Structures are given as C-alpha cells and as structure tokens.
Amino acid sequence: MSETRGRWGRWPRRGAWILVALLAVVALMVVGLEVAVRQPGVRQAIEERLADFVAERTGLTLEIDELRISLVGSWLEIDGMTLGSPGEPSILATEHVELAWRLSSLWDSPFTLKKLVVTEPELDLGAPTPAFPIQSETGESAFALAIEHFALVEGRIDGPVPASEIRDWIEAWWLENLRLEGWYGPQGLDLDLDSMGHWRRSDGE
C-alpha cells in the first residue's frame, strides 16, 4: 500500500518538472526567434515581406534603409523609409519611424499600435498616387487599424500644383515645422496640429 502511494506521489512532482521543461523550451524558442530576427538575412526577408504587403494593398513601393525589430518587446524601428508609386517621385520620405503594437491584437481586430512616431517626414501631395482601396467589397474598412498615440515631428508637406485659376498668383505652397499628435480608431480620429505655412508668388516674391 505504501509503495503504491509512493509511486503515485511521484507523479505530481514529475508532472511539475515536465511543465517546467516545456516552459523552458518555449522560452528558448522565443529567445531563438528574437536572436534570429536580428540577423541580416532575416531582416532582409522581413523588409521584403513588408514591401510585398504594402504593394499588394496600396500599389505603393516601400523602400527601407535599415530595420530593427523585437518580437519580445513588440516594437519596430525603421531608419530611412520612402513610399511612392513605382518609377515615380516619392510621396513620403522619412528619417525615422518607431512603432510598438499590442501583442494580443495580432489575433484580434483591429490591429492596435500603442505608439507610432514619425520623425522628419516629407509628404509630397503633388506626387502621383495609385487608386488604392479604402473600403473592402463588404463596405468595411480595408485597413482594420487602431493607433492609441501617434506623433509626427518636424514634418514638411509640399502642396500640389495650384489650380489654374490661381496659378498666376501662387506658384507653390508648403507647410514646414509640422508637429502633429493624436489617436485613431473605430471611435474616430483626434488631431492636434501645429505648423508654419508658406507660399511663393508666381512673380518669384
């Protein structure tokens, strides 16, 4: 009787050790993935997949100088990024992009960014843009996305060529020293904008 109790008494401890071992394996897998995504070949594959993702959904070409990513920390940083129609001048160029996402939103909708910070973005409203879809066939947004906090720092926007009616007076206009903060989600959009506007007369003044 005592032998039977002793044998059964070992099972809880053995089960606990198995559970610890399984958790250690999972931890090693996470560490392995974290190390893997820092390898140049893996980062290049991620950059190519991001470019494919953007091209499939928007028709825009994405180019990245350098990418850093942490799966454990759920963040991504990009140095030197441009977006534009293939073979055309860039619509958007930026020095640095930093974002962090909520891990739970990877399997839930919408995909939620905790933070998105874009440093020194330059937006050219006169550059050609493809007619990418804003709504899906069901009428729902094609981009199920929420951003808890976003910020644009030291941005610039170059306006499109003015309409012919005013082109004799205004040759070009632009905004610089642009600072923008806010949030975006199913509830709507909230913005706080600060910038300095400029325009150039057609006579050069």
Short mmCIF file of C-alpha atoms in Angstrom, two decimals:
data_model
loop_
_atom_site.label_atom_id
_atom_site.label_comp_id
_atom_site.label_asym_id
_atom_site.label_seq_id
_atom_site.Cartn_x
_atom_site.Cartn_y
_atom_site.Cartn_z
CA MET A 1 0.00 0.00 0.00
CA SER A 2 2.79 2.41 0.91
CA GLU A 3 4.65 1.51 -2.33
CA THR A 4 1.55 2.35 -4.38
CA ARG A 5 1.13 5.66 -2.59
CA GLY A 6 4.80 6.46 -3.10
CA ARG A 7 4.61 5.66 -6.81
CA TRP A 8 1.51 7.83 -7.29
CA GLY A 9 3.00 10.53 -5.11
CA ARG A 10 5.89 10.93 -7.57
CA TRP A 11 3.56 11.79 -10.47
CA PRO A 12 2.71 15.36 -9.36
CA ARG A 13 6.40 16.16 -8.96
CA ARG A 14 7.23 14.51 -12.29
CA GLY A 15 4.40 16.46 -13.95
CA ALA A 16 5.72 19.70 -12.46
CA TRP A 17 9.20 19.00 -13.82
CA ILE A 18 7.77 18.23 -17.27
CA LEU A 19 5.82 21.50 -17.19
CA VAL A 20 8.96 23.44 -16.22
CA ALA A 21 10.89 21.74 -19.01
CA LEU A 22 8.19 22.63 -21.56
CA LEU A 23 8.17 26.24 -20.39
CA ALA A 24 11.96 26.33 -20.74
CA VAL A 25 11.67 25.04 -24.31
CA VAL A 26 9.12 27.76 -25.11
CA ALA A 27 11.41 30.39 -23.56
CA LEU A 28 14.33 29.12 -25.65
CA MET A 29 12.17 29.29 -28.79
CA VAL A 30 11.26 32.93 -28.06
CA VAL A 31 14.91 33.80 -27.41
CA GLY A 32 15.88 31.98 -30.60
CA LEU A 33 13.34 33.95 -32.62
CA GLU A 34 14.50 37.21 -31.03
CA VAL A 35 18.09 36.42 -31.99
CA ALA A 36 17.04 35.26 -35.47
CA VAL A 37 15.20 38.47 -36.40
CA ARG A 38 18.40 40.41 -35.69
CA GLN A 39 20.32 38.52 -38.36
CA PRO A 40 20.84 40.46 -41.63
CA GLY A 41 19.29 37.75 -43.82
CA VAL A 42 16.17 37.52 -41.66
CA ARG A 43 15.79 41.31 -41.52
CA GLN A 44 16.06 41.48 -45.30
CA ALA A 45 13.32 38.85 -45.63
CA ILE A 46 11.10 40.86 -43.25
CA GLU A 47 11.73 44.04 -45.26
CA GLU A 48 10.79 42.24 -48.48
CA ARG A 49 7.61 40.86 -46.91
CA LEU A 50 6.65 44.33 -45.67
CA ALA A 51 7.24 45.74 -49.15
CA ASP A 52 5.07 42.99 -50.68
CA PHE A 53 2.34 43.62 -48.10
CA VAL A 54 2.27 47.35 -48.85
CA ALA A 55 2.38 46.81 -52.62
CA GLU A 56 -0.49 44.30 -52.55
CA ARG A 57 -2.79 46.59 -50.56
CA THR A 58 -1.83 50.05 -51.80
CA GLY A 59 0.11 49.74 -55.05
CA LEU A 60 2.93 51.75 -53.44
CA THR A 61 6.61 50.86 -53.44
CA LEU A 62 8.22 50.70 -49.99
CA GLU A 63 11.97 51.12 -49.57
CA ILE A 64 13.79 50.80 -46.23
CA ASP A 65 17.41 51.63 -45.41
CA GLU A 66 17.58 49.86 -42.05
CA LEU A 67 15.09 47.93 -39.93
CA ARG A 68 15.24 46.81 -36.30
CA ILE A 69 12.58 44.63 -34.70
CA SER A 70 11.91 42.98 -31.34
CA LEU A 71 9.29 40.24 -31.09
CA VAL A 72 9.53 40.10 -27.31
CA GLY A 73 9.24 43.87 -26.92
CA SER A 74 6.65 44.15 -29.72
CA TRP A 75 8.38 47.12 -31.37
CA LEU A 76 9.88 48.02 -34.70
CA GLU A 77 12.15 50.86 -35.82
CA ILE A 78 12.98 51.98 -39.36
CA ASP A 79 15.74 54.36 -40.43
CA GLY A 80 15.28 55.88 -43.86
CA MET A 81 11.94 54.98 -45.47
CA THR A 82 10.28 56.07 -48.72
CA LEU A 83 6.85 55.37 -50.21
CA GLY A 84 5.83 56.10 -53.77
CA SER A 85 4.30 54.85 -56.98
CA PRO A 86 6.64 52.60 -58.98
CA GLY A 87 9.02 54.66 -61.08
CA GLU A 88 7.67 57.97 -59.73
CA PRO A 89 8.93 60.52 -57.17
CA SER A 90 8.31 59.54 -53.56
CA ILE A 91 5.03 60.52 -51.92
CA LEU A 92 6.52 60.13 -48.45
CA ALA A 93 10.10 60.11 -47.21
CA THR A 94 11.05 59.99 -43.54
CA GLU A 95 14.22 59.80 -41.47
CA HIS A 96 12.93 57.56 -38.66
CA VAL A 97 9.83 55.55 -37.79
CA GLU A 98 9.20 53.99 -34.40
CA LEU A 99 6.17 51.87 -33.54
CA ALA A 100 5.01 49.44 -30.88
CA TRP A 101 1.98 47.18 -31.02
CA ARG A 102 -0.25 45.27 -28.64
CA LEU A 103 0.63 41.60 -28.90
CA SER A 104 -2.99 40.50 -28.32
CA SER A 105 -4.12 42.42 -31.42
CA LEU A 106 -2.17 40.04 -33.66
CA TRP A 107 -5.05 37.58 -33.35
CA ASP A 108 -7.81 40.11 -32.74
CA SER A 109 -9.21 43.02 -34.72
CA PRO A 110 -8.36 45.80 -35.13
CA PHE A 111 -4.58 45.57 -35.18
CA THR A 112 -3.58 48.06 -32.47
CA LEU A 113 -0.48 50.20 -32.32
CA LYS A 114 0.36 51.53 -28.88
CA LYS A 115 2.69 54.11 -30.37
CA LEU A 116 3.64 55.45 -33.79
CA VAL A 117 6.28 58.20 -34.04
CA VAL A 118 7.46 59.51 -37.41
CA THR A 119 10.46 61.85 -37.41
CA GLU A 120 11.14 64.38 -40.18
CA PRO A 121 8.54 63.13 -42.65
CA GLU A 122 8.29 64.87 -46.03
CA LEU A 123 4.97 64.45 -47.84
CA ASP A 124 4.66 65.49 -51.49
CA LEU A 125 0.97 65.94 -52.34
CA GLY A 126 1.90 66.56 -55.96
CA ALA A 127 3.46 63.13 -56.46
CA PRO A 128 1.43 60.52 -58.40
CA THR A 129 -0.62 58.19 -56.20
CA PRO A 130 -2.34 54.92 -57.11
CA ALA A 131 -6.06 54.48 -56.53
CA PHE A 132 -5.67 52.04 -53.65
CA PRO A 133 -8.85 50.75 -51.96
CA ILE A 134 -10.11 52.47 -48.82
CA GLN A 135 -13.03 50.06 -48.39
CA SER A 136 -13.34 46.34 -48.97
CA GLU A 137 -16.06 44.68 -51.06
CA THR A 138 -18.18 44.29 -47.92
CA GLY A 139 -18.08 48.03 -47.32
CA GLU A 140 -15.84 47.68 -44.28
CA SER A 141 -12.51 49.42 -43.92
CA ALA A 142 -9.76 47.65 -45.83
CA PHE A 143 -7.34 48.53 -43.01
CA ALA A 144 -8.59 47.39 -39.58
CA LEU A 145 -6.19 49.54 -37.61
CA ALA A 146 -6.20 51.47 -34.34
CA ILE A 147 -3.44 53.79 -33.10
CA GLU A 148 -3.53 54.75 -29.44
CA HIS A 149 -0.99 57.55 -29.87
CA PHE A 150 0.78 58.88 -32.94
CA ALA A 151 3.12 61.80 -33.46
CA LEU A 152 4.78 63.47 -36.44
CA VAL A 153 7.86 65.51 -35.56
CA GLU A 154 9.49 68.22 -37.71
CA GLY A 155 7.44 67.32 -40.76
CA ARG A 156 7.01 69.05 -44.11
CA ILE A 157 4.17 68.95 -46.62
CA ASP A 158 4.63 70.18 -50.19
CA GLY A 159 1.30 71.09 -51.74
CA PRO A 160 0.19 70.08 -55.23
CA VAL A 161 0.43 72.48 -58.15
CA PRO A 162 -2.27 75.12 -57.55
CA ALA A 163 -5.36 75.13 -59.72
CA SER A 164 -5.10 77.08 -62.97
CA GLU A 165 -7.40 79.81 -61.60
CA ILE A 166 -4.82 80.89 -59.01
CA ARG A 167 -1.58 79.73 -60.64
CA ASP A 168 -0.96 83.25 -61.95
CA TRP A 169 -0.69 84.45 -58.34
CA ILE A 170 0.60 81.43 -56.39
CA GLU A 171 3.26 79.14 -57.85
CA ALA A 172 3.66 76.80 -54.88
CA TRP A 173 2.76 76.34 -51.22
CA TRP A 174 4.10 74.22 -48.39
CA LEU A 175 3.94 73.58 -44.65
CA GLU A 176 7.04 73.09 -42.53
CA ASN A 177 8.00 72.58 -38.90
CA LEU A 178 4.93 70.36 -38.78
CA ARG A 179 4.08 68.80 -35.42
CA LEU A 180 1.09 66.54 -35.14
CA GLU A 181 -0.24 64.31 -32.35
CA GLY A 182 -3.41 62.32 -31.87
CA TRP A 183 -5.10 58.94 -31.93
CA TYR A 184 -7.09 56.92 -34.43
CA GLY A 185 -9.54 54.05 -34.04
CA PRO A 186 -13.10 52.81 -34.52
CA GLN A 187 -14.32 55.81 -32.49
CA GLY A 188 -12.82 58.24 -34.97
CA LEU A 189 -9.77 60.48 -35.28
CA ASP A 190 -8.36 63.13 -32.96
CA LEU A 191 -5.62 65.53 -34.10
CA ASP A 192 -3.59 68.33 -32.60
CA LEU A 193 -1.71 70.16 -35.37
CA ASP A 194 0.92 72.87 -35.28
CA SER A 195 2.76 74.08 -38.39
CA MET A 196 4.07 77.08 -40.31
CA GLY A 197 2.62 77.72 -43.77
CA HIS A 198 4.42 79.31 -46.73
CA TRP A 199 3.57 80.19 -50.31
CA ARG A 200 5.52 81.56 -53.28
CA ARG A 201 4.05 84.03 -55.72
CA SER A 202 4.31 83.39 -59.43
CA ASP A 203 6.38 86.55 -59.86
CA GLY A 204 9.01 84.98 -57.58
CA GLU A 205 8.34 87.07 -54.48
#
